[in-house]
Amino acid sequence: MVAADFVVVANRLPVDRVEGPDGEVGWRTSPGGLVAALEPMMRNVNGAWVGWAGQADTEMEPFENGGINLIPVPLSASEVAEYYEGFANDTIWPLYHDVIAPPQYHREWWDAYETVNRRFAEAAVAAVAQDGTVWVHDYQLQLVPQMVRELRPDVTIGYFHHIPFPAHGLYAQLPWRDQVLRGLLGADVIGFQRAQDATYFLTAVRRRLRYEVKGAHVTVLEADGSTRTAVARAFPISIDTAPYIELAQREDVKARAAEIRASLGNPARILLGVDRLDYTKGIRHRIKAYGELLAEGRLKVEDVTLVQVASPSRERVDAYVHLRDEIELAVSRINGDTDTMGHTAIRYLHQGYPREEMVALYLAADVMLVTALRDGMNLVAKEYVATRADNRGVLVLSEFTGAADELRQAVRVNPHDIEGVKDAIMTAVEMSPSEQSRRMRSLRRRVLDNDVDAWSSSFLKALAEVHPR
Ligand code: GDG
């Protein structure tokens, strides 16, 4: 394979393995926004993507898919358990989401994290051309920027952090807090979702490493005594808007939205939640508030239905097993107390759906509920807005999401304040069409003008400025 000018490094490759009817193996590009944003550029510049193919204990040769060179990084079953389910999803994830669940600190998980990060870094270094660019993604790979720099000082390195970065008082819990900061500072540009995340990171750098910080610029002290500058600031991520707008205009998708409404008994209002089943998403808080509104008679089961899609996620991590039990108990209690033969309070779906069905759900929903307790951005909020071409519909949005910085015309909520969530739901359910339209117009302008292309361009521009060639 030819050395690549531009290498993306992410935990997962942008493809899913599919098996044909006769057991033959093929690959399907996964429809994530990141691939959509980077695909055209990666084709033009001879790009490569380094990541895990999603199957433990499987060695695979690099292969080409859709014009991008894919470089699989193998993980053993115990590495999946310790690096991915352990350190990434049971240490960093809860710690960085403000300790909503207790982070587990295990030295052997850290060892696996270092080992696997080194494997990703070595794969990236082997793939990248002289003076090329490596763009590392997310919290599973925080040590990779520095590891790449040590091996290949000629390379320009970017890092984007998709989840929140916590305040110093919480971050300081991490037994490996200094190593992680040094790992990230190997990048020339470190991108965060919100200005607040960048500020927290820079505070940690100043307090722990005593590096000089001026605005977004950090003077990094290298082991040999030399210094260089790294930049840390916000680049709010977005969605590839075109497919959402196109699907929302398609007659079959519109017909499916009407069919969904009809199958729920054509209630006056449909409320919708779409989340990975994750404790950061505030699904319990949303359901509690909604259940109380029904119990108090402020909402009637004949008039409203909440559709909650909770797509299966991280099912081997204990905290997720408990969360699922709690949510399913709460849903069945509310349904048991309020359902009639013809109407259900909550249509709960622990399933994943194709994108067409997601858009049909967005079109069917009068109110979208995003009540995350902490969320890097929350793309669901932006997807809902992108599909609402008639400017109808109301977005209820937690102030603890990155999206809240941009989507100012949403009905804002503090999900911890159950009375506040109840009032926000009522405001949304009762909002006049003209007020819906006034707000949605402004939300749509914001999302359509700041799509995922704008995001990747601004990040790459910042990278080019720090490291001009
Ligand atoms: C992380 C950060 C940040 C969900 N269920 C189905 C489905 N989805 C799609 C949604 C959306 C995506 O998954 C979820 O994105 P979010 O942004 O809402 O949340 P995370 O998965 O936690 O993502 C987050 C993001 O990274 C990007 O930086 O915004 O803060 O936590 O696109 O539509 N898609 C389909 N079927 C489903 O059942 N097709």
PDB file of C-alpha atoms in Angstrom, residues 91 171 224 236 263 455 462:
ATOM      1  CA  THR A  91     -13.179   4.440  33.615  1.00  0.00           C
ATOM      2  CA  TYR A 171     -10.312  14.955  36.438  1.00  0.00           C
ATOM      3  CA  ASP A 224      14.880  17.068  25.491  1.00  0.00           C
ATOM      4  CA  PRO A 236     -18.511  21.882  17.720  1.00  0.00           C
ATOM      5  CA  SER A 263     -50.481   2.804  14.546  1.00  0.00           C
ATOM      6  CA  TRP A 455     -16.690  21.338  11.225  1.00  0.00           C
ATOM      7  CA  ALA A 462      -6.559  25.252  12.392  1.00  0.00           C
TER       8      ALA A 462
END
